[in-house]
Coordinates of N, CA and C in Angstrom, one line a residue:
M10 N 158.9 98.8 106.6 CA 157.5 99.4 105.7 C 156.5 98.3 105.2
K11 N 157.3 97.1 104.7 CA 156.3 96.1 104.3 C 155.4 95.6 105.1
L12 N 155.9 95.4 106.4 CA 155.4 94.6 107.3 C 154.1 95.6 107.9
A13 N 154.0 97.0 108.0 CA 153.1 98.0 108.2 C 152.0 97.8 106.9
A14 N 152.6 97.9 105.8 CA 151.5 97.6 104.6 C 150.6 96.4 104.7
I15 N 151.5 95.4 105.0 CA 150.7 94.0 105.1 C 149.8 94.0 106.3
L16 N 150.0 94.7 107.5 CA 149.2 94.8 108.5 C 148.0 95.7 108.1
L17 N 148.3 96.5 107.8 CA 147.0 97.5 107.2 C 146.3 96.7 106.3
L18 N 146.7 96.1 105.4 CA 145.9 95.4 104.2 C 144.9 94.3 105.0
V19 N 145.8 93.5 105.9 CA 145.0 92.4 106.7 C 143.9 93.1 107.8
A20 N 144.1 94.2 108.2 CA 143.2 94.8 109.1 C 142.1 95.6 108.3
G21 N 142.1 95.4 107.0 CA 141.0 96.1 106.1 C 141.2 97.6 106.0
Q22 N 142.3 98.2 106.3 CA 142.3 99.7 106.5 C 142.7 100.2 105.1
T23 N 143.0 99.4 104.2 CA 143.4 100.2 103.0 C 142.3 99.5 102.1
G24 N 142.3 100.3 100.7 CA 141.5 99.8 99.6 C 140.3 100.5 99.8
P25 N 139.3 100.2 98.8 CA 138.0 100.9 98.9 C 137.0 100.2 99.9
E26 N 136.1 101.2 100.4 CA 135.1 100.6 101.6 C 134.5 99.6 101.0
Q27 N 134.3 98.4 101.9 CA 133.5 97.4 101.6 C 131.9 97.9 101.6
P28 N 131.0 97.3 100.6 CA 129.6 97.8 100.8 C 129.2 97.2 102.1
V29 N 128.0 97.8 102.7 CA 127.5 97.1 103.8 C 126.4 96.2 103.1
A30 N 126.3 95.0 103.9 CA 125.4 93.9 103.5 C 124.0 94.8 103.4
D31 N 123.1 94.1 102.7 CA 121.8 94.6 102.6 C 120.9 93.4 103.5
C32 N 120.8 93.6 104.8 CA 120.1 92.4 105.7 C 118.8 92.8 105.8
R33 N 118.0 92.1 105.2 CA 116.5 92.3 105.2 C 115.9 91.7 106.7
V34 N 115.3 92.5 107.3 CA 114.7 92.1 108.6 C 113.5 91.6 108.3
P35 N 113.4 90.1 108.8 CA 112.1 89.4 108.4 C 110.9 89.9 109.0
Q36 N 109.6 89.8 108.4 CA 108.5 90.2 108.6 C 108.0 88.9 109.8
V37 N 107.5 89.3 110.8 CA 106.8 88.3 111.8 C 105.4 88.1 111.2
P38 N 105.0 86.7 111.0 CA 103.5 86.6 110.6 C 102.6 87.1 111.8
A39 N 101.4 87.3 111.3 CA 100.2 87.8 111.9 C 100.0 86.8 112.8
V40 N 99.7 87.0 114.1 CA 99.3 86.0 115.0 C 98.0 85.6 114.8
A41 N 98.1 84.1 114.9 CA 96.4 83.5 114.4 C 96.2 82.5 115.5
R42 N 94.8 82.6 115.6 CA 94.3 81.6 116.9 C 93.1 81.0 116.0
F43 N 93.4 80.0 115.8 CA 92.2 79.4 115.2 C 91.2 78.3 115.9
T44 N 90.0 78.2 115.7 CA 89.1 77.6 116.9 C 88.9 76.3 116.1
K45 N 89.1 75.2 117.0 CA 89.0 73.9 116.5 C 87.5 73.6 116.5
P46 N 87.0 73.1 115.4 CA 85.4 73.0 115.1 C 85.2 71.8 116.2
V47 N 83.8 71.8 116.7 CA 83.4 71.1 117.5 C 82.3 69.9 117.1
R48 N 82.8 68.8 117.5 CA 82.3 67.4 116.9 C 80.6 67.5 117.2
P49 N 79.9 67.1 116.5 CA 78.5 67.1 116.9 C 78.1 66.0 117.9
N50 N 77.3 66.4 118.8 CA 76.7 65.4 119.7 C 76.0 64.3 119.0
V51 N 76.3 63.1 119.6 CA 75.7 62.0 118.8 C 74.6 61.6 119.6
P52 N 73.5 61.7 118.7 CA 72.0 61.4 119.2 C 71.9 60.1 120.3
A53 N 71.2 60.3 121.3 CA 71.0 59.1 122.0 C 70.5 57.9 121.4
C54 N 69.9 57.8 120.3 CA 69.4 56.6 119.6 C 70.6 55.9 119.0
I55 N 71.8 56.3 118.9 CA 72.9 55.6 118.5 C 73.7 55.1 119.5
D56 N 74.0 53.8 119.4 CA 75.2 52.8 120.3 C 76.3 53.0 119.4
E57 N 77.4 53.8 119.8 CA 78.7 54.0 118.9 C 79.4 52.7 119.4
A58 N 79.4 52.1 120.5 CA 80.2 51.1 120.9 C 79.7 49.8 120.2
R59 N 78.7 49.5 120.0 CA 78.1 48.4 119.1 C 77.9 48.6 117.8
N60 N 78.1 50.2 117.3 CA 77.8 50.2 115.9 C 76.3 50.0 115.4
R61 N 75.4 50.6 116.5 CA 74.0 50.2 115.9 C 73.2 51.4 116.5
H62 N 72.1 51.3 115.8 CA 71.2 52.5 116.1 C 69.8 52.2 116.1
N63 N 69.0 52.9 116.9 CA 67.5 52.8 116.5 C 66.8 54.0 116.2
C64 N 67.5 54.8 115.3 CA 66.9 56.1 115.0 C 66.0 56.3 113.8
R65 N 65.1 57.4 114.0 CA 64.3 57.4 112.7 C 65.4 57.8 111.4
A66 N 64.9 57.8 110.2 CA 65.8 58.0 109.1 C 66.2 59.7 109.1
A67 N 65.2 60.3 109.6 CA 65.4 61.8 109.7 C 66.6 62.3 110.7
V68 N 66.7 61.3 111.6 CA 67.7 61.8 112.7 C 69.0 61.3 112.3
I69 N 69.0 60.2 111.7 CA 70.4 59.8 110.9 C 71.0 60.8 109.8
T70 N 70.0 61.2 109.2 CA 70.4 62.2 107.9 C 70.8 63.3 108.5
T71 N 70.3 63.8 109.5 CA 70.6 65.1 110.2 C 72.0 65.1 110.9
Y72 N 72.1 63.9 111.6 CA 73.5 63.6 112.0 C 74.6 63.6 111.2
N73 N 74.3 62.6 109.8 CA 75.3 62.3 108.9 C 75.9 64.0 108.1
G74 N 74.6 64.6 108.1 CA 74.9 66.0 107.5 C 75.7 66.8 108.5
Q75 N 75.4 66.9 109.9 CA 76.4 67.5 110.7 C 77.8 67.1 110.6
M76 N 78.0 65.5 110.5 CA 79.4 65.1 110.5 C 80.3 65.3 109.4
E77 N 79.4 65.4 108.3 CA 80.0 65.9 107.1 C 80.5 67.4 107.1
K78 N 79.7 68.2 107.7 CA 79.9 69.6 107.6 C 81.2 69.7 108.8
Y79 N 81.3 68.8 109.8 CA 82.3 68.7 110.7 C 83.5 68.4 110.2
G80 N 83.5 67.4 109.5 CA 84.7 66.8 108.5 C 85.3 67.9 107.8
R81 N 84.6 68.9 107.2 CA 85.0 69.7 106.2 C 85.5 70.9 107.0
D82 N 84.9 71.2 108.1 CA 85.5 72.5 109.0 C 86.6 71.8 109.7
F83 N 86.8 70.6 110.0 CA 88.0 70.2 110.4 C 89.4 69.9 109.6
D84 N 89.0 69.6 108.3 CA 90.1 69.9 107.4 C 90.5 71.0 107.1
R85 N 89.7 72.1 107.1 CA 89.9 73.5 106.9 C 90.7 74.0 108.1
Y86 N 90.4 73.6 109.4 CA 91.3 73.9 110.3 C 92.6 73.4 110.3
V87 N 92.9 72.1 109.9 CA 94.1 71.5 110.0 C 95.0 72.3 108.8
T88 N 94.3 72.4 107.7 CA 95.1 73.4 106.8 C 95.5 74.7 107.3
E89 N 94.4 75.3 107.8 CA 94.9 76.7 108.5 C 96.0 76.3 109.6
M90 N 96.0 75.7 110.5 CA 97.0 75.3 111.3 C 98.2 75.3 110.7
N91 N 98.2 74.1 109.7 CA 99.7 73.9 109.0 C 100.2 74.8 108.1
D92 N 99.4 75.7 107.7 CA 100.0 77.3 106.9 C 100.4 78.1 107.9
Y93 N 99.7 78.1 109.1 CA 100.5 79.3 110.2 C 101.8 78.4 110.5
V94 N 101.9 77.3 110.9 CA 103.1 76.5 111.3 C 104.3 76.8 110.2
G95 N 103.8 76.6 109.0 CA 104.5 77.0 108.0 C 105.1 78.3 107.8
A96 N 104.5 79.4 107.8 CA 104.8 80.9 108.2 C 105.6 81.1 109.3
L97 N 105.4 80.3 110.4 CA 106.4 80.6 111.6 C 107.5 79.7 111.3
N98 N 107.8 78.9 110.4 CA 108.9 78.2 110.0 C 109.7 79.0 109.3
R99 N 109.0 79.6 108.3 CA 109.8 80.3 107.5 C 110.5 81.8 108.1
Y100 N 109.5 82.1 109.1 CA 109.9 83.3 109.8 C 111.2 83.0 110.5
V101 N 111.4 81.9 111.3 CA 112.5 81.5 112.0 C 113.7 81.2 111.1
D102 N 113.6 80.7 109.8 CA 114.6 80.4 109.0 C 115.0 81.8 108.3
E103 N 114.2 82.7 108.0 CA 114.5 84.2 107.6 C 115.3 85.0 108.8
A104 N 114.7 84.8 110.0 CA 115.5 85.3 111.1 C 116.9 85.0 111.5
S105 N 117.2 83.6 111.3 CA 118.4 82.8 111.1 C 119.5 83.9 110.1
R106 N 118.8 83.8 108.9 CA 119.8 84.3 107.9 C 119.9 85.6 108.3
Y107 N 118.7 86.4 108.9 CA 119.2 88.1 109.0 C 120.2 88.3 110.1
S108 N 120.1 87.3 111.3 CA 121.3 87.2 112.1 C 122.7 86.9 111.7
V109 N 122.9 85.9 110.8 CA 124.1 85.8 110.2 C 124.4 86.8 109.4
C110 N 123.5 87.5 108.7 CA 124.0 88.7 107.6 C 124.5 89.7 108.4
E111 N 123.7 90.2 109.6 CA 124.0 91.3 110.4 C 125.6 91.0 111.1
R112 N 125.7 89.6 111.4 CA 127.0 89.2 112.3 C 128.2 89.5 111.0
D113 N 127.7 89.3 109.9 CA 128.7 89.3 108.9 C 129.1 91.1 108.6
A114 N 127.9 91.5 108.5 CA 128.3 93.0 108.3 C 128.9 93.7 109.2
A115 N 128.8 93.3 110.7 CA 129.5 93.9 111.5 C 130.8 93.3 111.7
G116 N 131.3 92.4 110.7 CA 132.7 91.8 110.9 C 133.1 91.0 112.1
I117 N 132.0 90.5 112.6 CA 132.3 89.6 113.7 C 132.7 88.1 112.9
V118 N 133.8 87.5 113.4 CA 134.1 86.4 112.6 C 133.7 85.2 113.6
S119 N 134.0 85.1 114.9 CA 133.9 84.0 115.7 C 132.2 84.0 116.2
G120 N 131.6 85.0 116.3 CA 130.2 85.0 117.1 C 130.2 85.5 118.6
V121 N 131.7 85.6 119.1 CA 131.6 85.9 120.5 C 132.7 87.0 120.4
I122 N 132.5 88.3 120.9 CA 133.4 89.2 121.2 C 134.0 89.0 122.5
T123 N 135.4 89.2 122.5 CA 136.1 89.4 123.8 C 136.8 90.7 124.0
G124 N 137.3 91.2 125.1 CA 137.8 92.3 125.1 C 138.8 92.5 126.2

């Protein structure tokens, strides 16, 4: 009699029902495709290899303005990409916690069921 009671207790057949775990399904981040900004073309009057130019001041001013805008756009692009990668990494972490929660809620001890 004692052996049967112990077996029932070990098997979880006695006592109050255990509450089902509240496993929260992670939300997939929205798909994002960012467009990398295009670097402005170097004016023909600039020799980048020798770090020299024979451009008019207006051409250099325009090119410098384009490069500054490109720098700001590129920084924004990098920030957006890093934020998206962060969201994907958080999703992977949440999905891992969710799978462990569901496994535990199902009462699976080892992760492999054999029968």
